[in-house]
Backbone as a ProteinNet text record, in pm:
[ID]
protein_1_A
[PRIMARY]
MPTKRYLTALFWIAVASWAAALFFNGEPLSAALFKPASLVQSILIAVVAIFEKWAWRWPLLNRLVKRPNLIGAYMGELKSQWIDPATNQGIAPIPSFIVIRQTLSDIHIRLFTEQSQSGSLQGHISLQPDDHRELLFSYRNEPQIEHRARSPIHYGGAKVQISQDTKSLNGSYWTDRATIGGMTFERFSRDTPTSFQEAAALANSVRSINR
[TERTIARY]
-5614.8	-5681.7	-5823.7	-5871.6	-6011.3	-6102.9	-6207.5	-6298.1	-6384.4	-6442.7	-6530.8	-6648.4	-6702.7	-6815.9	-6775.6	-6653.8	-6604.4	-6587.9	-6527.9	-6506.4	-6639.3	-6734.8	-6866.2	-6935.4	-6931.1	-6992.9	-6925.9	-6792.2	-6718.5	-6753.5	-6764.7	-6797.6	-6935.8	-7034.9	-7170.7	-7184	-7105.2	-7102	-7048.7	-6945.2	-6889.5	-6992.3	-7063.9	-7166.5	-7276.4	-7321.2	-7427	-7379.7	-7253.5	-7198.6	-7192.1	-7152.7	-7145.2	-7284.9	-7382.8	-7520	-7573.3	-7543.8	-7589.5	-7526.4	-7397.7	-7329.6	-7393.3	-7425.9	-7491.2	-7628.5	-7703.3	-7838.6	-7835.9	-7746.1	-7741.7	-7682.1	-7614.6	-7564.7	-7666.1	-7781.3	-7888.3	-7873.4	-7789.6	-7772	-7882.5	-7934.2	-8038.9	-7980.5	-8053.7	-8011.5	-8095	-8030.7	-8102.5	-8042.7	-8119.7	-8074.1	-7947.9	-7932.8	-7816	-7684.4	-7692	-7570.8	-7519.5	-7611.7	-7575.5	-7563.7	-7594	-7591.5	-7455.9	-7342	-7211.6	-7164.4	-7244.8	-7197.1	-7151.1	-7230.7	-7194.5	-7064.8	-7047.1	-6924	-6804.1	-6820.2	-6711	-6676.9	-6779.8	-6758.1	-6675.3	-6709.5	-6636.4	-6491.4	-6471	-6334.7	-6255.2	-6316.8	-6249.2	-6204.4	-6294.7	-6261.7	-6148.6	-6153.7	-6049.6	-5913.6	-5913.2	-5787.7	-5727.5	-5812.2	-5762.8	-5706	-5774.7	-5727.6	-5592.7	-5578.3	-5452	-5339.5	-5370.1	-5268.3	-5228.8	-5326.9	-5302	-5213.1	-5238.4	-5168.5	-5038.3	-5035.4	-4920.1	-4857.7	-4940.1	-4886.3	-4799.2	-4824.3	-4743.6	-4596.2	-4567.2	-4427.3	-4352	-4422.9	-4357.3	-4268.2	-4146.6	-4046.6	-4096.1	-4161.6	-4206	-4311.2	-4410.1	-4515.6	-4461.6	-4365.1	-4309.2	-4237.4	-4176.9	-4113.7	-4217.8	-4337.8	-4443.5	-4502.1	-4525.4	-4587	-4484.3	-4354.6	-4246.3	-4266.6	-4304.1	-4320.6	-4220.6	-4126	-4025.8	-4090.5	-4043.9	-4092	-4003.8	-4056.4	-3979.8	-4016.4	-4099.1	-4145.4	-4026	-4028.7	-3924.2	-3880.9	-3775.1	-3719.4	-3582.5	-3560.6	-3437.4	-3372.6	-3242.3	-3168.2	-3081.3	-3076.3	-2994.4	-2992.6	-2983.4	-2977.3	-3031.6	-3077.6	-3119.6	-3008.9	-2974.6	-2869.4	-2931.6	-2975.1	-3043.3	-2945.6	-2992.1	-2912.6	-2942.5	-3023.4	-3062	-2941.8	-2933.4	-2826.7	-2887.1	-2831	-2877.6	-2838.6	-2936.5	-2902.1	-2824.5	-2836.7	-2765.2	-2615.8	-2580.4	-2439.1	-2383.2	-2474	-2435.4	-2368.6	-2406.4	-2351.4	-2464.4	-2428.8	-2524.6	-2542.1	-2628.4	-2650.6	-2598.9	-2571.6	-2518.9	-2627	-2586.2	-2685.2	-2773.7	-2899.3	-2998	-3021.6	-2983.7	-3010.4	-3160.9	-3198.6	-3340.6	-3368.3	-3494.7	-3541.9	-3660.1	-3667.2	-3784.5	-3846.4	-3977.5	-4050.8	-4154	-4150.8	-4240	-4332.9	-4462	-4564	-4620.8	-4650	-4681.4	-4772.6	-4862.4	-4938.2	-4909.4	-4978.9	-4956.3	-4989.8	-5097.2	-5144.4	-5123	-5070.8	-5058.6	-4923.3	-4876.2	-4751.2	-4761	-4712.5	-4713	-4573.1	-4525.8	-4391.1	-4400.3	-4327.6	-4320.3	-4172.7	-4137.7	-3999.2	-3993.8	-3900.1	-3884.6	-3749.6	-3749.5	-3628	-3654.5	-3555.5	-3575.7	-3678.4	-3695.2	-3781.5	-3912.7	-3928.8	-4050.6	-4074.7	-4192.6	-4220.8	-4300.9	-4280.4	-4350.2	-4425.9	-4548.2	-4628.2	-4663.4	-4653.5	-4681.3	-4829.8	-4859.5	-4995.9	-5028.9	-4930.3	-4940.2	-4803.5	-4802.7	-4677.1	-4690.2	-4581.2	-4584.7	-4446.4	-4441.7	-4316.8	-4314.8	-4214.7	-4200.3	-4101.9	-4147.9	-4064.5	-4036.8	-3910.3	-3871.7	-3835.5	-3840.1	-3808.3	-3667.1	-3574.2	-3437.2	-3415.5	-3527.2	-3524.7	-3484.5	-3473.5	-3450.2	-3578.1	-3567	-3685.4	-3673.3	-3780.9	-3782.7	-3908.2	-3892	-4003.6	-4030.4	-4151.8	-4190.4	-4305.5	-4296.4	-4405.5	-4413.4	-4535.2	-4557.6	-4584.2	-4559	-4571.1	-4611.3	-4656.1	-4685.2	-4592.8	-4517.8	-4424.1	-4484.5	-4482.1	-4533.6	-4423.9	-4361.7	-4263.3	-4331.6	-4253.9	-4307.2	-4347	-4444.7	-4507.2	-4406.4	-4302.6	-4205.6	-4113.9	-4117.5	-4030.9	-4108.4	-4239.5	-4320	-4305.3	-4261.1	-4239.6	-4126.4	-4027.2	-3912.8	-3935.7	-4007.3	-4027.2	-4173.6	-4257.3	-4400.9	-4430.3	-4554	-4600.4	-4585.3	-4535.4	-4517.2	-4535.4	-4534.6	-4554.9	-4435.8	-4416.7	-4305.7	-4319.5	-4214.8	-4211.7	-4071.8	-4060.7	-3930	-3927.5	-3808.2	-3785.6	-3656.9	-3665.7	-3548.1	-3532.3	-3409.3	-3379.3	-3374.4	-3433.5	-3434.7	-3324.2	-3237.8	-3130.9	-3188.5	-3112.3	-3160.4	-3197.5	-3128.3	-3161.3	-3265.8	-3316.3	-3419.7	-3375.2	-3247	-3199.9	-3159.7	-3137.2	-3090.2	-3186.9	-3204.6	-3285.6	-3200.8	-3180.8	-3097.6	-3166.1	-3178.4	-3244.9	-3247.6	-3355	-3364.7	-3506.9	-3519.1	-3650.8	-3658.5	-3781.1	-3803.5	-3928.2	-3941.3	-4053.3	-4118.9	-4237.1	-4304.7	-4246.6	-4139.1	-4067.2	-3945.1	-3941.9	-3832.5	-3698.4	-3701.2	-3578.2	-3567.5	-3444.8	-3419.2	-3309.1	-3291.6	-3185.7	-3175	-3076.1	-3055.7	-3092.6	-3111.4	-3145	-3081.6	-3026.7	-2960.5	-3001.3	-3053.5	-3103	-3068.4	-3047.9	-3022.6	-3120.1	-3181.9	-3274.3	-3196.9	-3242.8	-3178.4	-3273.8	-3403.4	-3499.4	-3625.8	-3696.5	-3827.5	-3939.1	-3904.9	-4005.5	-4046.5	-4159.3	-4210.3	-4238.8	-4136.3	-4156	-4241.7	-4297.4	-4394	-4345.4	-4218.5	-4165.2	-4014.4	-3955	-3809.5	-3744	-3800.4	-3742.1	-3748.1	-3862	-3873.9	-3775.8	-3761.6	-3670.6	-3526.3	-3489.2	-3352.5	-3324.1	-3421.9	-3403.9	-3390.2	-3470	-3461.4	-3325.9	-3276.7	-3145.7	-3035.3	-3043.6	-2942.3	-2949.4	-3070.8	-3087.7	-3028.7	-3053.9	-2999.8	-2847.8	-2793	-2646.1	-2586.6	-2652.6	-2602.2	-2601.3	-2706.1	-2715.7	-2608.2	-2579.4	-2485.3	-2339	-2313.5	-2173.2	-2106.7
-2145.5	-2239.5	-2264.6	-2389.5	-2415.7	-2336	-2275.6	-2195.2	-2283.9	-2221.4	-2294.7	-2353.1	-2276.2	-2324.5	-2446.9	-2440.3	-2553.4	-2678.2	-2661.8	-2776.2	-2833.6	-2743.5	-2789.1	-2870.5	-2819.1	-2891.5	-3027.1	-3028.5	-3153.2	-3253.7	-3205.3	-3293.1	-3356.9	-3275.7	-3329.5	-3418.9	-3395.2	-3488.8	-3624.3	-3619.5	-3744.1	-3816.3	-3738	-3797.7	-3862.3	-3789.7	-3843.2	-3969	-3969.5	-4086.8	-4206.2	-4179.1	-4285.3	-4342.1	-4252	-4296.7	-4378.4	-4334.4	-4407	-4545.7	-4553.4	-4682.8	-4778.5	-4725.6	-4808.9	-4856.8	-4765.1	-4797.4	-4907.2	-4893.2	-4992.3	-5125.4	-5123.5	-5248.4	-5311.5	-5247.9	-5303.7	-5273.7	-5179.9	-5144.2	-5047.2	-5062.3	-4969.5	-4831	-4726.6	-4589.1	-4531.9	-4459.1	-4396.2	-4258.7	-4175.5	-4039.5	-4042.2	-4148.7	-4157.2	-4161.5	-4217.8	-4224.9	-4086.5	-3989.6	-3855.9	-3753.7	-3797.8	-3704.4	-3637.1	-3709	-3643.6	-3560.8	-3553.6	-3493.4	-3348.8	-3268.1	-3126.7	-3111.8	-3195.5	-3190.9	-3230.7	-3338.5	-3384.6	-3277.2	-3212.4	-3105.7	-2992.6	-2950.8	-2843.3	-2882.2	-3008.1	-3056	-3057.1	-3103.5	-3107.5	-2968.5	-2870.6	-2733.4	-2677.2	-2704.6	-2655.6	-2718.2	-2850	-2919.3	-2866.1	-2846.1	-2793.7	-2653.9	-2568.6	-2432	-2431.6	-2516.3	-2524.5	-2574.1	-2673.7	-2727.1	-2623.1	-2551.3	-2449.9	-2336	-2293.2	-2175.8	-2208.7	-2318.9	-2345.1	-2484	-2588.2	-2724.1	-2766.9	-2713.2	-2752	-2717.2	-2621.6	-2580.2	-2677.1	-2755.5	-2844	-2941.3	-2964.2	-3039.3	-3169.4	-3253.2	-3382.6	-3363.9	-3278.8	-3255.5	-3181.9	-3092.2	-3017.5	-3109.7	-3216.9	-3314.5	-3383.1	-3399.5	-3466.1	-3374.7	-3248.2	-3157.1	-3101.9	-3106.7	-3062.6	-2918.8	-2831.8	-2689.6	-2608.1	-2540.8	-2463.5	-2356.5	-2346.9	-2242.1	-2118.8	-2018.4	-1897.6	-1780.3	-1802	-1692.9	-1621.2	-1486.4	-1411.2	-1287.7	-1225.8	-1103.4	-1134	-1083.2	-1106.2	-971.8	-966.1	-843.9	-868.3	-770	-786.9	-661.6	-681.7	-566.7	-600.8	-496.5	-504.9	-446.3	-515.1	-468.3	-440.8	-316.4	-278.8	-267.4	-310.2	-294.8	-161.9	-77.7	49.1	141.8	209.9	307	446.8	533.6	671.4	745	792.8	858.9	988.3	1049.7	1175.5	1153.1	1037.7	1011.3	895	821.3	698.6	597.3	603	512.9	435.8	319.8	244	303.8	243.6	292.1	189.7	238.1	150.6	51.6	-64.8	-158.7	-89.6	-129	-66.4	-154.9	-109.9	-188.8	-211.2	-334.5	-369.7	-477.2	-490.2	-597.5	-666.8	-797.5	-874.9	-934.8	-923.6	-983.5	-1080.1	-1204.3	-1307.2	-1358.1	-1357.5	-1420.6	-1537.5	-1646.4	-1769	-1859.6	-1926.9	-2038.5	-2159.4	-2268.8	-2386.8	-2359.2	-2287.1	-2269.8	-2130.5	-2038.3	-1900.5	-1843.4	-1744.3	-1677.3	-1532.5	-1441.7	-1299	-1242.9	-1169.6	-1113.2	-961.5	-896.1	-750	-709.8	-620.4	-574.2	-426.6	-390.1	-252.2	-196.2	-74.3	6.3	136.7	222.6	350.5	437.8	416.9	505.8	442.8	312.1	248.8	115.5	60	-76.7	-147.7	-277.5	-360.5	-469.9	-495.9	-603.3	-704.1	-831.5	-934.3	-938	-959.2	-978.8	-1127.3	-1205.7	-1351.4	-1408.3	-1519.4	-1584.8	-1735.1	-1800	-1944.8	-2001.9	-2112.9	-2185.7	-2304.9	-2309.1	-2417.7	-2520.2	-2645.6	-2756	-2850.6	-2865.2	-2950.7	-3091.1	-3192	-3329.9	-3344.3	-3256	-3265	-3180.1	-3141.7	-3061.3	-2916.1	-2874.8	-2733.2	-2657.2	-2549.2	-2476.3	-2329.9	-2275.2	-2135.3	-2066.6	-1939.3	-1854.3	-1758.2	-1761.3	-1674.6	-1585.7	-1456.9	-1368.7	-1245.6	-1195.8	-1067.1	-964.4	-837.4	-736.9	-600.3	-516.4	-375.6	-293.1	-203.1	-117.7	21.5	70.2	203.8	288	376.7	469.1	566.4	620.4	724.7	843.8	919.2	1022.1	1123.3	1154.1	1255.1	1205.5	1075.1	1019.4	979.9	998.9	945.2	1021.8	1147.4	1219.8	1154.2	1105.1	1039.5	890.6	830.8	685.8	654.3	645.3	621.9	478.8	458.3	324.1	232.9	113.4	21.4	-123.4	-214.3	-356.7	-436.5	-553.4	-636.7	-780	-855	-994.2	-1031.6	-1141.6	-1187.4	-1339.2	-1393.8	-1537.8	-1555.3	-1618.7	-1635	-1780.9	-1823	-1959.1	-1962.9	-2066.2	-2086.2	-2183.4	-2144.3	-2234.6	-2353.6	-2459.8	-2581	-2556.8	-2463.4	-2433	-2322.2	-2275.6	-2171.5	-2034.8	-2016.7	-1889.3	-1789	-1834.3	-1746	-1743.4	-1624	-1604	-1528.6	-1588.2	-1524.9	-1538.6	-1427.6	-1435.9	-1304.3	-1282.8	-1164	-1109.7	-985.5	-922	-843.9	-810	-729.4	-645.5	-534.8	-444	-409.1	-348.3	-303.6	-173.5	-124.8	-8.4	-51.7	-180.8	-237.4	-230.5	-245.9	-254.9	-394	-437.6	-568.5	-554.8	-657.4	-653.9	-784	-790.7	-907.3	-876.8	-980.6	-963.8	-1076.3	-1038	-1133.2	-1101.6	-1200.7	-1177.2	-1294.3	-1261.6	-1361.1	-1336.9	-1444.3	-1429	-1404.5	-1305.3	-1275.4	-1288.6	-1309	-1321.1	-1390.5	-1456.2	-1513	-1411.9	-1293.7	-1189.6	-1130.5	-1057.6	-1001.7	-852.1	-768.7	-623.4	-569	-448.5	-393.1	-267	-231.5	-114.8	-127.7	-43.3	-42.1	-8.2	89.5	132.6	21	-48.4	-159.6	-270.9	-300.4	-407.1	-369.6	-242.7	-197.7	-203.9	-163	-168.9	-313	-402.7	-545.3	-601.8	-565.7	-614.2	-566.9	-441	-388.1	-460.3	-490.9	-561.9	-702.9	-771.6	-906.7	-902.7	-800.4	-785.6	-767.9	-685.6	-659	-785.7	-865.9	-990.6	-1089.8	-1092.3	-1191.1	-1152	-1031.7	-991.1	-1066.4
-3234.5	-3143.9	-3192.9	-3189.2	-3222.7	-3130.4	-3185.8	-3105	-3015.6	-2912.5	-2822.5	-2899.5	-2993.6	-3073.4	-3156.1	-3214	-3295.1	-3208.3	-3089.7	-3000.4	-2952	-2922.9	-2877.9	-2986.8	-3109.7	-3221.3	-3242	-3235	-3253.7	-3145.2	-3021.9	-2910.2	-2929.3	-2966.6	-2980.1	-3102.4	-3203.5	-3316.8	-3270.1	-3184.4	-3130.6	-3043.2	-2959.3	-2873.6	-2957.5	-3062.8	-3149.9	-3222.3	-3264.9	-3333.2	-3239.1	-3116	-3014.7	-2986.7	-2973.1	-2947.5	-3065.3	-3187.8	-3306.5	-3312.4	-3276.8	-3278.5	-3176.9	-3056.8	-2955.3	-3004.5	-3066.3	-3112.7	-3219	-3316.2	-3423.8	-3378.6	-3264.2	-3206.7	-3111.4	-3102.8	-3019.4	-2872.3	-2836	-2694.9	-2653.8	-2534.3	-2488.1	-2458.5	-2497.2	-2471	-2357.7	-2269.7	-2159	-2132.9	-2063	-2031	-1945.6	-1865.4	-1777.2	-1855.8	-1976.2	-2057.9	-2096.5	-2109.1	-2156.5	-2043.3	-1921.4	-1808.2	-1789	-1802.6	-1781.4	-1901.6	-2008.3	-2132.7	-2114.2	-2043.3	-2026.2	-1948.2	-1844.9	-1766.4	-1851.7	-1927.5	-2014.8	-2118.9	-2170.7	-2268.4	-2207.1	-2086.2	-2019.3	-1993.9	-1950.8	-1926.8	-2056.3	-2165.5	-2294.8	-2337.9	-2327.4	-2368.3	-2281.8	-2150.4	-2059.9	-2091.6	-2118.3	-2149.6	-2279	-2380.2	-2508.3	-2489.7	-2411	-2387.3	-2315.6	-2214.6	-2140.6	-2230.5	-2311.7	-2402	-2505.8	-2560	-2662.3	-2609.7	-2486.6	-2434.3	-2362.7	-2288.5	-2203.4	-2218.6	-2213.9	-2198.7	-2316.7	-2436.1	-2552.3	-2534.3	-2445.4	-2424	-2332.3	-2252.2	-2157.7	-2234.2	-2185.2	-2264.6	-2325.7	-2247.2	-2300	-2408.6	-2382.7	-2481.3	-2603.2	-2580.6	-2693.1	-2790.9	-2738.7	-2828.3	-2915.5	-2862.4	-2938.1	-3045.4	-3011.3	-3108.7	-3207.4	-3170	-3258	-3307.9	-3215	-3249.1	-3167.6	-3232.9	-3157.8	-3071.2	-2948	-2858.1	-2876.7	-2946.4	-2977.4	-2888	-2789.2	-2703.7	-2640.7	-2646	-2580.2	-2655.8	-2605.1	-2663.1	-2722.6	-2843.8	-2918.2	-2951.1	-2937.9	-2968.6	-3090.9	-3180.5	-3299.8	-3383.8	-3514.4	-3603.8	-3741.6	-3808.6	-3947.8	-4033.9	-4141.9	-4231.6	-4368.5	-4387.7	-4510.3	-4626.7	-4744.5	-4866.4	-4937.4	-4875.6	-4936.2	-4950	-5063.3	-5089.6	-5087.9	-5004.6	-4995.4	-5123.3	-5202	-5328.4	-5308.8	-5191.5	-5167.2	-5147.8	-5090.9	-5061.8	-5142.1	-5206.4	-5278.8	-5185.7	-5058.8	-4957.9	-4890.4	-4838.3	-4760.4	-4622.2	-4541.9	-4406.2	-4306.3	-4186.8	-4081.7	-4036.7	-3984.8	-3929.5	-3826.4	-3821.4	-3733.1	-3610.7	-3491.4	-3370.3	-3354.3	-3324.2	-3322.6	-3218.1	-3185.6	-3098.3	-3165.6	-3151.9	-3192.4	-3067.3	-3056.1	-2944.5	-3003.7	-2956.8	-3010.8	-2900.9	-2933.2	-2849.4	-2927.8	-2858	-2931.6	-2851.2	-2922.7	-2867.2	-2956	-2933.1	-3016.2	-3162.7	-3187.2	-3324.8	-3381.4	-3301.5	-3348.5	-3305.8	-3382.5	-3347.6	-3392	-3308	-3340.6	-3317.4	-3415.7	-3411.5	-3413.3	-3324.2	-3327.2	-3325.6	-3416.8	-3429.1	-3394.9	-3308.2	-3263.9	-3306.7	-3359.9	-3373.4	-3299.5	-3292.9	-3223.9	-3295.1	-3427.7	-3505.8	-3551.1	-3534.9	-3585.2	-3517.1	-3544	-3501.5	-3609.1	-3617.8	-3715.2	-3641.7	-3685.8	-3629.4	-3737.5	-3706.2	-3806.2	-3839.3	-3965.5	-4012.5	-4018.7	-4058.9	-4059.2	-4025	-3956.3	-3922.4	-3933.6	-3972.2	-3991.5	-3963.3	-3891.5	-3869.7	-3964.2	-4049.7	-4146.8	-4093	-4082.9	-4034.9	-4150.6	-4185.7	-4296.5	-4246.1	-4332.4	-4290.9	-4233.2	-4275.1	-4225.4	-4099.4	-4032.6	-3910.1	-3933.5	-4059.7	-4089.4	-4057.7	-3978.8	-3934	-3971.7	-4024.1	-4064.2	-4011.5	-3980	-3942.2	-4058	-4109.6	-4219.7	-4173.6	-4203.9	-4163.9	-4254.6	-4268.7	-4334.5	-4224.6	-4254.7	-4148.3	-4203	-4114.1	-4140.8	-4053.6	-4114.7	-4040.8	-4023.6	-3899.5	-3869.3	-3804.9	-3883.2	-3825.1	-3728.7	-3635.8	-3549.6	-3636	-3589.5	-3671.2	-3725.2	-3646.3	-3690.1	-3801.5	-3829.1	-3933	-4059.2	-4059.6	-4170	-4301.3	-4295.5	-4420.9	-4500.3	-4426.5	-4490.9	-4508.3	-4412.1	-4413.4	-4385	-4487.9	-4466.6	-4420.7	-4376.1	-4341	-4462.6	-4439.7	-4551.4	-4504.2	-4601.2	-4574.5	-4624.9	-4566.9	-4610	-4561.4	-4582.4	-4539.9	-4495.6	-4424.5	-4375.6	-4370.5	-4389	-4374.8	-4296.9	-4181.1	-4096.1	-4055.7	-4047.1	-4003	-3850.7	-3794.1	-3648.8	-3611.9	-3519.3	-3476.6	-3400.7	-3387.8	-3321.3	-3175.6	-3109.1	-2969.7	-2958.1	-3071.2	-3083.5	-3031.8	-3004.2	-2949.6	-3056.9	-3179.4	-3286	-3403	-3458.7	-3578.4	-3680.2	-3796.5	-3899.2	-4034.7	-4105.9	-4235.2	-4308.8	-4381.8	-4467.2	-4465.8	-4509.8	-4519.8	-4649.7	-4689.6	-4808.9	-4785.1	-4857.6	-4837.3	-4970.1	-4961	-5082.2	-5136.3	-5072.2	-5124	-5204.8	-5239.3	-5319.3	-5247	-5115	-5037.7	-4976.1	-4955.2	-4896.9	-4792.7	-4713.1	-4614	-4537.3	-4450.4	-4366.6	-4222.2	-4144.2	-4002.8	-3921.3	-3806.8	-3717.3	-3574.5	-3503.5	-3367.7	-3276	-3147.8	-3043.3	-2928.2	-2879.6	-2767.3	-2638.5	-2560.6	-2432.8	-2314.7	-2342.1	-2233.2	-2283.8	-2192.2	-2224.6	-2197.4	-2146.6	-2126.4	-2260.7	-2262.5	-2387.3	-2369.8	-2377.3	-2364	-2477.7	-2455.5	-2550.2	-2622	-2607.3	-2677.1	-2689.6	-2772.8	-2787.3	-2654.1	-2584.4	-2456.2	-2352.7	-2345.8	-2251	-2284.6	-2412.5	-2454.5	-2423.3	-2448	-2419.2	-2269.5	-2187.5	-2041.9	-1994.8	-2051.5	-2016.1	-2055.2	-2174.2	-2219.5	-2125.6	-2082.4	-1989.6	-1855.8	-1810.6	-1684.2	-1692.6	-1803.5	-1822	-1827.1	-1895.4	-1901.8	-1764.6	-1681.3	-1546	-1461.2	-1475.9	-1398.6	-1441.8	-1571.5	-1626.4	-1610.7	-1561.1	-1544.3	-1428.6
[MASK]
+++++++++++++++++++++++++++++++++++++++++++++++++++++++++++++++++++++++++++++++++++++++++++++++++++++++++++++++++++++++++++++++++++++++++++++++++++++++++++++++++++++++++++++++++++++++++++++++++++++++++++++++++++

């Protein structure tokens, strides 16, 4: 979101440009012309803030900005391609939750498993001319302390395709430990839980309601 300082500077540049245009056109300038400036500035900042945080999601406006609303909790799994050297076997899919918080200009992704959580460092929604939409993000993974001897803190990235109804996320991830894998998720709620346990409880609650 543009900062308050940025919006204020932009507003006063516009006011100065307007005043200069009036002056060079021979129009008289008076203090009365600038009296509403502070009020207009406050209204502008408030409107931009409301649009940035909430109004962009409204159906009509969302069609204009063409930004997918991904806010919510998604349930799915990670399918790692890692091979355990002790058994020479792969590992079972890892049940996981993704929670997305979003404004018009920013997006934050958090992924929870029973043993760790990942938070996005940067996120971007790519919109292609053919309406193909992808979510790309880099992340930092922090395993719970009791698992860090086996699985230390690491970094990675992910690229997932967004379905047309924005309910499904399917793609792949990679890490700086030279591991890769796939990921498949379905949104089950617009709520944004803050832990694996909260997300699991929310999923169970939604299941109970939908039975």
